[in-house]
Coordinates of C-alpha atoms in Angstrom, one line a residue:
Chain A
M1 CA 13.4 -23.1 -2.0
S2 CA 11.7 -20.6 -4.2
S3 CA 12.2 -22.7 -7.3
K4 CA 10.6 -25.7 -5.7
V5 CA 7.7 -23.5 -4.6
S6 CA 7.1 -21.9 -8.0
G7 CA 6.5 -25.4 -9.4
I8 CA 3.3 -25.7 -7.4
R9 CA 1.6 -23.2 -9.6
G10 CA -1.3 -25.4 -10.6
G11 CA -4.1 -22.9 -10.8
R12 CA -6.9 -23.6 -13.1
S13 CA -6.7 -22.6 -16.8
R14 CA -3.5 -20.6 -16.6
V15 CA -2.9 -21.3 -20.3
V16 CA -5.2 -19.1 -22.3
P17 CA -6.5 -20.8 -25.6
D18 CA -5.3 -19.3 -28.8
D19 CA -8.7 -18.1 -30.0
C20 CA -9.0 -15.7 -27.1
P21 CA -8.1 -12.2 -28.2
I22 CA -6.3 -11.5 -24.9
N23 CA -3.3 -13.4 -23.7
V24 CA -2.3 -11.3 -20.7
V25 CA -3.5 -8.4 -18.7
Q26 CA -0.9 -5.8 -17.8
I27 CA -1.7 -3.4 -15.1
S28 CA 0.3 -0.4 -13.8
G29 CA 0.7 0.9 -10.3
L30 CA -1.9 3.7 -10.5
P31 CA -5.1 1.8 -11.3
M32 CA -4.1 -1.0 -8.9
M33 CA -3.7 1.5 -6.0
K34 CA -6.9 3.3 -6.9
M35 CA -8.8 0.0 -7.0
I36 CA -7.4 -1.1 -3.6
K37 CA -8.3 2.2 -2.1
H38 CA -11.8 2.3 -3.5
C39 CA -12.6 -1.3 -2.5
H40 CA -11.1 -0.9 0.9
E41 CA -13.2 2.2 1.6
E42 CA -16.4 0.7 0.3
G43 CA -16.0 -2.7 1.7
S44 CA -15.4 -1.7 5.3
G45 CA -19.0 -0.6 5.6
S46 CA -21.6 -2.1 3.5
V47 CA -22.2 -5.5 2.1
D48 CA -22.5 -4.2 -1.5
V49 CA -19.7 -4.7 -3.8
A50 CA -17.5 -1.9 -5.1
Q51 CA -17.4 -1.6 -8.8
G52 CA -15.7 0.6 -11.3
A53 CA -14.6 0.9 -14.9
L54 CA -11.2 0.1 -16.3
L55 CA -9.6 2.3 -19.0
G56 CA -6.6 1.4 -21.1
L57 CA -5.6 0.1 -24.5
V58 CA -5.0 -3.1 -26.4
V59 CA -1.6 -3.9 -27.7
E60 CA -1.3 -7.1 -29.8
K61 CA -2.5 -9.7 -27.4
R62 CA -1.9 -7.7 -24.3
L63 CA -4.5 -5.7 -22.5
E64 CA -2.9 -2.7 -20.8
I65 CA -4.9 -1.1 -18.0
T66 CA -3.7 2.4 -17.4
N67 CA -6.4 4.0 -15.3
C68 CA -9.7 3.3 -13.6
F69 CA -12.5 5.2 -11.9
P70 CA -15.1 4.0 -9.4
F71 CA -18.8 3.8 -9.9
P72 CA -21.2 5.4 -7.5
K73 CA -23.4 3.1 -5.5
Q74 CA -26.4 1.7 -7.3
D75 CA -29.2 3.6 -5.6
D76 CA -29.6 5.8 -8.6
S77 CA -31.3 4.8 -11.8
V78 CA -29.4 3.5 -14.8
D79 CA -29.6 6.7 -16.7
E80 CA -27.7 8.6 -14.0
D81 CA -25.1 5.9 -14.0
E82 CA -24.6 6.3 -17.7
A83 CA -24.4 10.1 -17.5
Y84 CA -21.8 9.8 -14.8
Q85 CA -19.7 7.4 -16.8
I86 CA -19.8 9.6 -19.9
A87 CA -19.0 12.8 -17.9
M88 CA -16.1 11.0 -16.2
M89 CA -14.6 9.8 -19.4
K90 CA -14.9 13.2 -21.1
K91 CA -13.1 14.7 -18.2
L92 CA -10.3 12.2 -18.3
R93 CA -9.9 12.6 -22.0
R94 CA -9.1 16.3 -21.4
V95 CA -6.0 15.3 -19.4
N96 CA -4.9 12.8 -22.0
V97 CA -5.9 9.6 -20.2
D98 CA -6.6 6.6 -22.4
H99 CA -10.3 6.6 -22.8
L100 CA -10.9 3.2 -24.2
H101 CA -13.2 1.4 -21.9
V102 CA -11.7 -2.0 -21.6
G103 CA -13.5 -3.7 -18.8
W104 CA -14.6 -3.3 -15.2
Y105 CA -13.6 -4.3 -11.8
Q106 CA -15.5 -5.6 -8.8
S107 CA -14.6 -6.4 -5.2
A108 CA -15.4 -9.8 -3.8
D109 CA -15.3 -11.3 -0.4
V110 CA -13.1 -14.5 -0.4
G111 CA -13.0 -14.4 -4.2
N112 CA -16.6 -15.4 -4.5
F113 CA -17.7 -13.5 -7.5
I114 CA -19.7 -15.8 -9.7
S115 CA -23.3 -14.5 -9.7
L116 CA -26.0 -13.8 -12.2
P117 CA -25.5 -10.0 -12.3
L118 CA -21.9 -10.5 -13.0
L119 CA -22.5 -12.9 -15.8
E120 CA -24.9 -10.5 -17.4
S121 CA -22.6 -7.5 -17.1
Q122 CA -19.6 -9.3 -18.4
Y123 CA -21.7 -10.6 -21.3
H124 CA -22.8 -7.1 -22.2
Y125 CA -19.3 -5.8 -22.0
Q126 CA -17.8 -8.6 -24.1
N127 CA -20.5 -8.0 -26.6
S128 CA -19.7 -4.4 -27.1
I129 CA -16.0 -4.5 -26.6
E130 CA -14.4 -7.7 -27.7
E131 CA -11.4 -7.8 -25.4
S132 CA -13.0 -6.7 -22.1
V133 CA -12.2 -8.4 -18.9
V134 CA -13.5 -8.3 -15.4
L135 CA -11.0 -7.9 -12.6
I136 CA -11.9 -9.4 -9.3
Y137 CA -10.2 -8.0 -6.2
D138 CA -10.4 -10.0 -3.1
T139 CA -10.7 -7.7 -0.1
Q140 CA -10.3 -10.2 2.7
K141 CA -7.3 -11.9 1.2
T142 CA -5.5 -8.7 0.4
A143 CA -6.2 -7.4 3.9
R144 CA -4.5 -10.5 5.2
G145 CA -1.4 -9.7 3.2
F146 CA -1.6 -11.5 -0.1
L147 CA -2.6 -9.4 -3.0
S148 CA -5.3 -11.0 -5.0
L149 CA -6.2 -9.5 -8.3
K150 CA -7.5 -11.8 -11.0
A151 CA -8.8 -11.2 -14.5
Y152 CA -11.6 -13.2 -16.1
R153 CA -13.4 -13.5 -19.4
L154 CA -16.4 -15.4 -20.5
T155 CA -15.6 -18.4 -22.6
P156 CA -17.0 -18.4 -26.2
Q157 CA -19.3 -21.3 -25.3
A158 CA -20.7 -19.4 -22.3
V159 CA -21.4 -16.4 -24.6
V160 CA -23.2 -18.6 -27.1
M161 CA -25.2 -20.2 -24.4
Y162 CA -26.2 -16.9 -22.9
K163 CA -27.1 -15.3 -26.1
E164 CA -29.2 -18.0 -27.7
E165 CA -30.1 -21.1 -26.0
G166 CA -30.9 -20.4 -22.4
F167 CA -29.7 -22.8 -19.8
T168 CA -31.5 -26.1 -20.4
P169 CA -29.7 -29.3 -19.7
D170 CA -29.7 -30.1 -23.5
A171 CA -28.0 -26.9 -24.3
L172 CA -25.4 -27.6 -21.6
R173 CA -24.7 -31.0 -23.1
N174 CA -24.5 -29.7 -26.6
L175 CA -22.1 -27.0 -25.9
K176 CA -20.1 -28.9 -23.2
V177 CA -20.4 -26.1 -20.8
G178 CA -19.9 -26.8 -17.1
Y179 CA -19.4 -24.6 -14.1
E180 CA -15.7 -24.8 -14.8
S181 CA -15.9 -23.6 -18.3
L182 CA -17.9 -20.4 -17.7
F183 CA -14.9 -18.2 -17.1
I184 CA -11.3 -18.4 -18.1
E185 CA -8.7 -16.7 -16.1
V186 CA -6.3 -14.4 -17.8
P187 CA -2.9 -14.0 -16.2
V188 CA -2.2 -10.5 -14.7
V189 CA 1.2 -8.9 -14.7
M190 CA 2.4 -5.6 -13.2
K191 CA 4.6 -3.1 -14.9
N192 CA 5.5 0.5 -13.9
S193 CA 7.0 3.3 -15.8
S194 CA 10.5 4.5 -14.9
L195 CA 9.2 7.6 -13.1
S196 CA 6.9 5.5 -11.0
N197 CA 9.8 3.2 -10.1
I198 CA 11.7 6.2 -8.8
L199 CA 8.7 7.2 -6.8
L200 CA 8.4 3.6 -5.4
N201 CA 12.1 3.7 -4.4
Q202 CA 11.4 6.8 -2.4
L203 CA 8.2 5.4 -0.9
S204 CA 9.9 2.3 0.3
D205 CA 12.2 4.5 2.3
M206 CA 9.4 6.5 3.8
V207 CA 7.1 3.6 4.7
P208 CA 8.4 1.6 7.6
E209 CA 9.1 -2.0 6.6
E210 CA 8.0 -3.8 9.8
D211 CA 4.3 -3.1 9.2
G212 CA 3.9 -5.1 6.0
L213 CA 4.4 -8.5 7.6
G214 CA 0.9 -9.2 8.9
F215 CA 0.5 -12.2 6.7
L216 CA 3.0 -14.1 8.8
D217 CA 0.3 -14.3 11.5
L218 CA -0.3 -17.9 12.7
G219 CA -3.9 -17.5 13.8
T220 CA -6.1 -19.3 11.3
S221 CA -9.3 -20.3 13.0
S222 CA -11.3 -17.1 12.5
V223 CA -10.7 -17.0 8.8
L224 CA -11.3 -20.7 8.3
E225 CA -14.6 -20.5 10.3
G226 CA -15.8 -17.8 8.0
H227 CA -14.9 -19.7 4.9
M228 CA -16.5 -22.9 6.1
R229 CA -19.7 -21.2 7.0
C230 CA -20.0 -19.6 3.5
M231 CA -19.2 -22.9 1.9
M232 CA -21.8 -24.8 4.0
E233 CA -24.5 -22.3 2.9
R234 CA -23.6 -22.8 -0.7
V235 CA -23.6 -26.5 -0.4
D236 CA -27.0 -26.4 1.1
E237 CA -28.2 -24.3 -1.8
L238 CA -26.7 -26.8 -4.2
N239 CA -28.5 -29.6 -2.4
Q240 CA -31.8 -27.8 -2.8
E241 CA -31.2 -27.4 -6.5
A242 CA -30.4 -31.1 -6.8
I243 CA -33.5 -32.1 -5.0
K244 CA -35.5 -29.9 -7.3
F245 CA -34.0 -31.5 -10.4
N246 CA -34.7 -34.9 -9.1
R247 CA -38.3 -34.1 -8.4
Y248 CA -38.6 -32.7 -11.9
Q249 CA -37.2 -36.0 -13.3
Q250 CA -39.7 -38.0 -11.4
Q251 CA -42.5 -35.9 -12.6
V252 CA -41.4 -36.3 -16.2
L253 CA -41.3 -40.0 -15.8
R254 CA -44.7 -40.1 -14.3
Q255 CA -46.1 -38.0 -17.0
Q256 CA -44.7 -40.2 -19.6
Q257 CA -46.3 -43.2 -18.0
D258 CA -49.6 -41.4 -17.9
K259 CA -49.3 -40.5 -21.6
Y260 CA -48.5 -44.1 -22.5
R261 CA -51.5 -45.4 -20.6
Y262 CA -53.8 -42.8 -22.2
M263 CA -52.5 -43.8 -25.7
Q264 CA -53.2 -47.4 -24.9
K265 CA -56.7 -46.6 -23.7
R266 CA -57.3 -44.6 -26.9
A267 CA -56.1 -47.3 -29.1
Q268 CA -58.3 -49.9 -27.3
E269 CA -61.4 -47.7 -27.6
N270 CA -60.7 -47.0 -31.2
A271 CA -60.4 -50.7 -31.9
A272 CA -63.6 -51.3 -30.0
R273 CA -65.4 -48.7 -32.0
Q274 CA -64.1 -50.0 -35.3
A275 CA -65.5 -53.3 -34.4
K276 CA -68.9 -51.7 -33.9
D277 CA -68.5 -49.7 -37.1
E278 CA -68.6 -46.3 -35.4
P279 CA -66.3 -43.4 -36.3
P280 CA -63.2 -43.4 -34.2
L281 CA -62.7 -40.8 -31.6
P282 CA -61.1 -37.6 -32.8
D283 CA -57.4 -37.4 -32.2
E284 CA -56.9 -34.9 -29.6
D285 CA -53.8 -33.1 -29.3
I286 CA -51.9 -35.0 -26.7
N287 CA -49.9 -32.1 -25.7
K288 CA -52.9 -30.2 -24.5
L289 CA -53.8 -32.9 -22.1
F290 CA -50.3 -33.5 -20.9
R291 CA -48.7 -30.2 -21.0
P292 CA -44.9 -30.7 -21.2
L293 CA -43.3 -29.7 -18.0
P294 CA -40.8 -26.8 -18.3
T295 CA -37.2 -28.0 -17.9
P296 CA -35.6 -26.3 -14.9
Q297 CA -32.9 -23.8 -15.8
R298 CA -29.5 -25.1 -15.0
L299 CA -28.1 -21.7 -14.5
N300 CA -28.5 -21.4 -10.8
P301 CA -27.1 -24.8 -9.9
M302 CA -24.2 -24.0 -12.2
I303 CA -23.5 -20.7 -10.5
V304 CA -23.7 -22.2 -7.1
A305 CA -21.4 -25.1 -8.1
G306 CA -19.0 -22.5 -9.4
Q307 CA -19.1 -20.7 -6.1
V308 CA -18.5 -23.9 -4.1
N309 CA -15.6 -24.7 -6.3
A310 CA -14.1 -21.2 -5.8
Y311 CA -14.5 -21.6 -2.0
S312 CA -12.9 -25.0 -1.9
S313 CA -9.8 -23.9 -3.9
H314 CA -9.5 -20.8 -1.7
V315 CA -9.7 -22.8 1.5
A316 CA -7.1 -25.3 0.1
Q317 CA -4.7 -22.5 -0.7
F318 CA -5.2 -20.8 2.6
C319 CA -4.5 -24.1 4.5
S320 CA -1.4 -24.8 2.5
Q321 CA 0.2 -21.5 3.4
A322 CA -0.9 -21.8 7.0
M323 CA 0.8 -25.1 7.2
A324 CA 3.9 -23.7 5.8
K325 CA 4.0 -21.1 8.5
L326 CA 3.4 -23.7 11.2
F327 CA 6.3 -25.8 9.9
V328 CA 8.5 -22.7 10.1
T329 CA 7.6 -22.2 13.7
Q330 CA 8.3 -25.9 14.3
T331 CA 11.8 -25.5 13.0
L332 CA 12.3 -22.4 15.1
Q333 CA 11.1 -24.2 18.2
K334 CA 13.3 -27.2 17.5
A335 CA 16.3 -24.8 17.1
K336 CA 15.4 -23.2 20.4
E337 CA 15.1 -26.6 22.1
D338 CA 18.4 -27.7 20.7
T339 CA 20.3 -24.7 21.9
G340 CA 18.4 -24.9 25.2
S341 CA 19.6 -28.5 25.8
A342 CA 23.1 -27.6 24.5
K343 CA 23.3 -24.9 27.1
S344 CA 22.0 -27.1 29.9
L345 CA 24.7 -29.7 29.0
Q346 CA 27.4 -27.0 29.3
Chain B
M1 CA -3.2 30.0 12.8
A2 CA -2.2 26.5 13.2
F3 CA 1.5 26.0 12.4
N4 CA 1.6 22.5 13.7
V5 CA -0.1 21.0 10.7
V6 CA 1.0 17.5 9.6
V7 CA 0.1 16.3 6.1
K8 CA -0.4 12.6 5.6
V9 CA -0.4 11.5 2.0
H10 CA -1.7 8.2 0.6
P11 CA 0.4 6.6 -2.1
V12 CA -2.5 6.8 -4.6
V13 CA -2.1 10.6 -4.7
L14 CA 1.6 10.4 -5.6
F15 CA 1.0 7.8 -8.3
Q16 CA -1.7 10.0 -9.8
I17 CA 0.6 13.0 -9.8
V18 CA 3.3 11.0 -11.6
D19 CA 0.9 9.7 -14.1
S20 CA -0.6 13.1 -14.8
Y21 CA 2.9 14.4 -15.3
E22 CA 3.7 11.7 -17.8
R23 CA 0.6 12.4 -19.7
R24 CA 0.9 16.2 -19.8
N25 CA 0.6 18.2 -23.0
A26 CA 3.8 18.7 -24.9
D27 CA 4.1 22.4 -24.2
S28 CA 3.5 22.4 -20.5
L29 CA 6.3 22.2 -18.1
R30 CA 4.3 21.5 -15.1
V31 CA 0.9 20.1 -14.1
I32 CA -1.4 21.1 -11.3
G33 CA -4.5 19.6 -9.8
T34 CA -6.8 19.4 -6.8
L35 CA -6.1 17.5 -3.6
L36 CA -9.0 15.7 -1.8
G37 CA -9.1 14.4 1.6
S38 CA -10.2 15.2 5.2
V39 CA -8.9 17.5 7.9
E40 CA -9.0 16.5 11.6
K41 CA -7.4 18.3 14.5
G42 CA -4.3 19.5 12.7
V43 CA -3.8 16.5 10.6
V44 CA -4.6 16.8 7.0
E45 CA -5.1 13.4 5.4
V46 CA -4.9 13.5 1.6
S47 CA -6.5 10.5 0.1
N48 CA -7.2 11.3 -3.5
C49 CA -6.5 13.9 -6.2
F50 CA -7.1 14.7 -9.8
C51 CA -5.4 16.7 -12.5
V52 CA -6.8 20.0 -13.8
P53 CA -5.8 21.4 -17.2
H54 CA -4.1 24.8 -17.0
R55 CA -1.8 27.1 -19.0
E56 CA 0.8 29.4 -17.7
H57 CA 1.8 32.7 -19.4
D58 CA 4.2 35.3 -18.1
N59 CA 1.9 37.2 -15.9
E60 CA -1.2 35.1 -15.7
V61 CA -2.5 31.6 -15.2
E62 CA -5.4 30.0 -16.9
A63 CA -6.9 27.1 -15.1
E64 CA -10.1 25.4 -16.0
L65 CA -12.0 26.0 -12.8
V66 CA -15.3 24.7 -14.2
Y67 CA -13.6 21.4 -15.0
A68 CA -12.2 21.2 -11.4
A69 CA -15.6 21.9 -9.9
E70 CA -17.4 19.4 -12.1
L71 CA -14.8 16.7 -11.4
R72 CA -15.0 17.4 -7.7
D73 CA -18.8 16.9 -7.9
L74 CA -18.4 13.6 -9.8
N75 CA -16.0 12.4 -7.2
A76 CA -18.3 13.4 -4.4
R77 CA -20.9 11.0 -5.8
V78 CA -18.6 8.1 -5.2
N79 CA -17.0 9.2 -2.0
T80 CA -19.0 11.6 0.2
Q81 CA -16.3 12.1 2.8
E82 CA -13.6 13.6 0.6
N83 CA -13.4 17.4 0.5
V84 CA -11.0 19.7 -1.2
V85 CA -8.0 20.3 1.0
G86 CA -5.6 22.0 -1.3
W87 CA -3.8 21.6 -4.6
W88 CA -0.7 20.0 -6.0
A89 CA 1.9 20.9 -8.6
T90 CA 4.9 19.2 -10.1
G91 CA 8.3 20.9 -9.9
N92 CA 10.5 21.8 -7.0
E93 CA 9.8 25.4 -6.2
V94 CA 6.9 27.7 -5.5
T95 CA 6.5 30.2 -8.3
R96 CA 4.7 33.4 -8.7
H97 CA 1.9 31.7 -10.4
S98 CA 1.4 29.4 -7.4
S99 CA 0.3 32.3 -5.4
L100 CA -2.5 33.1 -7.8
I101 CA -3.6 29.5 -8.0
H102 CA -3.5 29.3 -4.2
D103 CA -5.9 32.3 -4.0
Y104 CA -8.5 30.3 -5.8
Y105 CA -8.1 27.3 -3.6
T106 CA -8.3 29.3 -0.4
I107 CA -11.9 30.0 -1.5
E108 CA -12.6 26.3 -1.6
C109 CA -11.1 25.5 1.7
P110 CA -9.7 27.9 4.4
N111 CA -6.2 26.5 5.1
A112 CA -5.4 25.1 1.7
I113 CA -2.3 22.9 1.5
H114 CA 0.0 23.1 -1.4
L115 CA 1.9 19.9 -2.3
T116 CA 4.8 19.7 -4.7
L117 CA 6.3 16.6 -6.1
D118 CA 9.6 17.1 -7.8
T119 CA 9.2 15.0 -11.0
T120 CA 12.0 16.9 -12.7
L121 CA 14.4 15.3 -10.2
Q122 CA 16.4 18.3 -9.6
G123 CA 17.5 17.1 -6.2
T124 CA 18.8 13.7 -5.4
S125 CA 15.4 12.3 -5.0
M126 CA 11.8 13.0 -5.9
G127 CA 11.1 15.5 -3.2
I128 CA 7.7 15.6 -1.7
K129 CA 7.0 18.9 0.1
A130 CA 3.9 20.5 1.5
Y131 CA 3.4 24.2 2.2
I132 CA 0.8 26.4 3.8
R133 CA 0.6 30.1 3.2
V134 CA 1.1 32.4 6.2
P135 CA 0.9 36.1 6.2
I136 CA 4.1 38.0 7.0
G137 CA 4.9 41.6 7.2
T138 CA 4.6 44.4 9.7
P139 CA 1.1 45.6 10.7
S140 CA 1.6 49.1 9.5
G141 CA 3.9 48.5 6.6
N142 CA 3.8 46.1 3.7
N143 CA 1.8 42.9 4.0
G144 CA 2.5 39.8 2.1
S145 CA 2.4 36.1 2.5
M146 CA 4.9 33.4 2.4
F147 CA 4.7 29.7 1.8
T148 CA 6.2 27.8 4.6
T149 CA 6.8 24.0 4.7
V150 CA 5.0 21.6 6.9
P151 CA 6.0 18.0 7.5
V152 CA 4.8 15.3 5.2
E153 CA 4.3 11.6 6.1
I154 CA 3.1 8.7 4.0
T155 CA 0.2 6.8 5.4
C156 CA -1.4 3.6 4.0
Y157 CA -4.3 1.4 4.6
E158 CA -3.1 -2.2 5.2
P159 CA -4.1 -3.4 1.7
E160 CA -2.4 -0.4 0.1
R161 CA 0.8 -1.5 1.8
V162 CA 0.4 -4.9 0.2
G163 CA -0.1 -3.3 -3.2
L164 CA 3.0 -1.2 -2.6
Q165 CA 5.0 -4.3 -1.8
L166 CA 4.1 -5.9 -5.0
S167 CA 4.7 -2.7 -7.1
S168 CA 8.1 -2.3 -5.5
K169 CA 9.2 -5.5 -7.1
T170 CA 9.3 -3.7 -10.4
I171 CA 12.0 -1.4 -9.3
G172 CA 15.1 -2.0 -11.3
I173 CA 13.6 -4.4 -13.7
K174 CA 12.5 -3.4 -17.2
K175 CA 9.9 -6.1 -17.7
S176 CA 6.8 -7.0 -15.8
V177 CA 6.2 -8.9 -12.6
E178 CA 3.5 -11.4 -11.7
P179 CA 1.6 -11.3 -8.5
V180 CA 3.3 -13.8 -6.2
H181 CA 1.8 -17.1 -5.2
E182 CA 1.0 -17.3 -1.5
L183 CA 3.6 -20.0 -0.7
A184 CA 6.3 -18.0 -2.6
Q185 CA 5.5 -15.0 -0.5
V186 CA 5.8 -16.9 2.7
S187 CA 9.1 -18.3 1.7
E188 CA 10.4 -14.9 0.6
A189 CA 9.4 -13.4 4.0
T190 CA 11.1 -16.3 5.8
G191 CA 14.2 -15.5 3.8
N192 CA 14.0 -11.9 4.9
V193 CA 13.6 -12.8 8.5
L194 CA 16.6 -15.1 8.2
S195 CA 18.8 -12.3 6.8
M196 CA 17.5 -9.9 9.5
L197 CA 18.4 -12.5 12.2
D198 CA 21.9 -12.8 10.7
T199 CA 22.4 -9.0 10.9
V200 CA 21.3 -8.9 14.5
L201 CA 23.6 -11.8 15.4
D202 CA 26.6 -10.1 13.8
Y203 CA 25.8 -7.0 15.7
V204 CA 25.5 -8.7 19.0
N205 CA 28.7 -10.7 18.4
E206 CA 30.6 -7.5 17.6
I207 CA 29.4 -5.9 20.9
L208 CA 30.5 -9.0 22.8
A209 CA 33.9 -9.0 21.2
G210 CA 34.3 -5.4 22.4
R211 CA 34.4 -3.7 19.0
N212 CA 32.3 -0.8 17.7
I213 CA 30.6 0.1 20.9
S214 CA 28.5 3.3 20.7
P215 CA 26.2 5.0 23.1
Q216 CA 23.0 3.8 21.4
D217 CA 23.9 0.2 22.1
N218 CA 22.1 0.4 25.5
A219 CA 18.8 1.3 23.8
V220 CA 19.3 -1.3 21.1
G221 CA 20.2 -3.9 23.7
R222 CA 17.0 -3.2 25.7
A223 CA 14.9 -3.4 22.6
L224 CA 16.5 -6.8 21.7
L225 CA 15.8 -8.0 25.3
D226 CA 12.1 -7.0 24.9
M227 CA 11.9 -8.9 21.6
V228 CA 13.4 -12.0 23.0
N229 CA 11.1 -11.9 26.0
S230 CA 8.0 -11.5 23.9
V231 CA 8.3 -15.0 22.5
P232 CA 5.5 -16.9 24.2
K233 CA 6.8 -19.2 26.8
M234 CA 5.6 -22.7 26.2
T235 CA 6.9 -26.1 27.3
P236 CA 7.9 -28.3 24.5
E237 CA 4.9 -30.6 25.1
E238 CA 2.5 -27.7 24.9
F239 CA 4.1 -26.6 21.7
E240 CA 3.9 -30.1 20.2
N241 CA 0.2 -30.3 21.1
M242 CA -0.6 -26.9 19.6
L243 CA 1.3 -27.7 16.4
N244 CA -0.3 -31.1 16.0
S245 CA -3.8 -30.0 16.6
N246 CA -3.5 -27.1 14.2
I247 CA -2.0 -29.3 11.5
K248 CA -4.7 -31.9 12.0
D249 CA -7.4 -29.2 11.6
L250 CA -5.8 -27.8 8.4
L251 CA -5.4 -31.3 6.9
M252 CA -9.0 -32.1 7.6
V253 CA -10.2 -29.0 6.0
I254 CA -8.1 -29.6 2.9
C255 CA -9.4 -33.1 2.7
L256 CA -13.0 -32.0 3.0
S257 CA -12.6 -29.2 0.4
Q258 CA -11.1 -31.6 -2.1
L259 CA -13.9 -34.0 -1.5
T260 CA -16.5 -31.3 -2.1
K261 CA -14.8 -30.4 -5.3
T262 CA -14.9 -33.9 -6.6
Q263 CA -18.5 -34.3 -5.6
I264 CA -19.6 -31.2 -7.5
Q265 CA -17.8 -32.5 -10.6
L266 CA -19.6 -35.8 -10.2
N267 CA -22.9 -34.0 -9.7
E268 CA -22.5 -32.1 -12.9
K269 CA -21.5 -35.1 -15.0
L270 CA -24.5 -37.0 -13.7
T271 CA -27.0 -34.3 -14.5
L272 CA -25.7 -34.1 -18.0
L273 CA -26.1 -37.8 -18.4
T274 CA -29.8 -37.9 -17.8
T275 CA -31.8 -37.9 -20.9
L276 CA -35.3 -36.5 -20.8

């Protein structure tokens, strides 16, 4: 049964293109546990996301993450943040921790992470350090029992677009960037040292096994309701953006018609004047009369579309595993009914 | 002086200790560091720790206390609820130097806990022990102190347990492990439940056949009875109804989400098509 299931692995962009400097992200037990602890402690209170830095090294095409530390909340100014980071990294260097800053992590609710601040931060990171990734940790999904840790990088086209051209529709068309090609997902694997494995062996004895089975819970409605509500909000936003864009198109069309009519009138008047041997009217700069309307930025709709996409994949995944659990209960019930009827026959 | 202290340790702490031990300088035999956490009514919950560089000579110990204080302040900026609750060391015994280090930590917090993790694997396993220091001696004669053990438990947040489950898949394998897909996890768990059911069935059959009866069987039998009775009692029709309505809901949601996905893709292609 497990072989059949592993064939359903059709996530998006699991195969990383060759020009990407990183093929796979390898994380060890310590940074993962630290991230989980930090995101859990932060997330239980405020709405803000928990963020932190990742430290590690690059080995061929593999990015190894060996440690991490959390960032304090963003009430302070940027300078204090920088001082904190520098002080933290100096301290860690004293105890022989890898001090190459290879990326950052952020917690997200329902895996909904695409936002403008994230794009900016990842862009700056990738600019300074070529191989950096952003690790997204999904708090809700992990609390339900499925560990969700994904690594993302900006695609080269997204980098180019951010740097130079801005987000006009023409730029999008030229670079062939859509909401799906903003980020590529880099596969994450876990590896532990032998000593950690010994520790894990011991911990598995000390931690009772019955408690880790919360994900077999059949109740789905509360989670689904939350997802659907978020998705509806996003779809509303997308709708607004689409209306804006349509309005802009209509305005451009109207403006073009006005321009055309004006040119016609001009030409007529000039012809009339020439017939009367008068000097033609000076050619005014047409652009000053009909100022070109600014093309709306396509960044926001793209981000919102990306979020809606993330939500829908999430919901689909959640439903599939919920259905699997329901089918298991159905089989159990059938078995119970069969033995029940067999007993009554005896 | 509270003797009934229980120490609850989060897995993060142990991972950090092992990692610091692996990264120690070539000439040190053991590593020490500070424990952070909170104390509440006789329960000390240790939720974080960091390593402090130190050097041990014959009669004295040099530890970088300034480093420890600064790192503690940095940590306090992220997590305001964690205080110093003690210190840790690798190795399996309490040495003379430990006493000196403990003196420093008692200044930071009154009943400092000393935790040792036996990374040198002298015993059969990686022993985790916790100590507190108690004064001994006679009132008029010599005074001294002794480290006495206190019980240690492992405590986890729910997500930490999930992380542990994934990490424990790397036990015994040399290479790396991918995080499991959701469906695979459900199927694995079902397999586990099946094997557990087999064990229970074998056990019950043995009892019925009259073999291997032991005094705890009564308690086990009662627990089994509780478990069987805790299955919700529904008539087959009710169950069918519940199952069908749930499946219908899920299918509808899947259909709607796929529809939304297709619509967004269309939306994007259409906006790209417009020439301005």
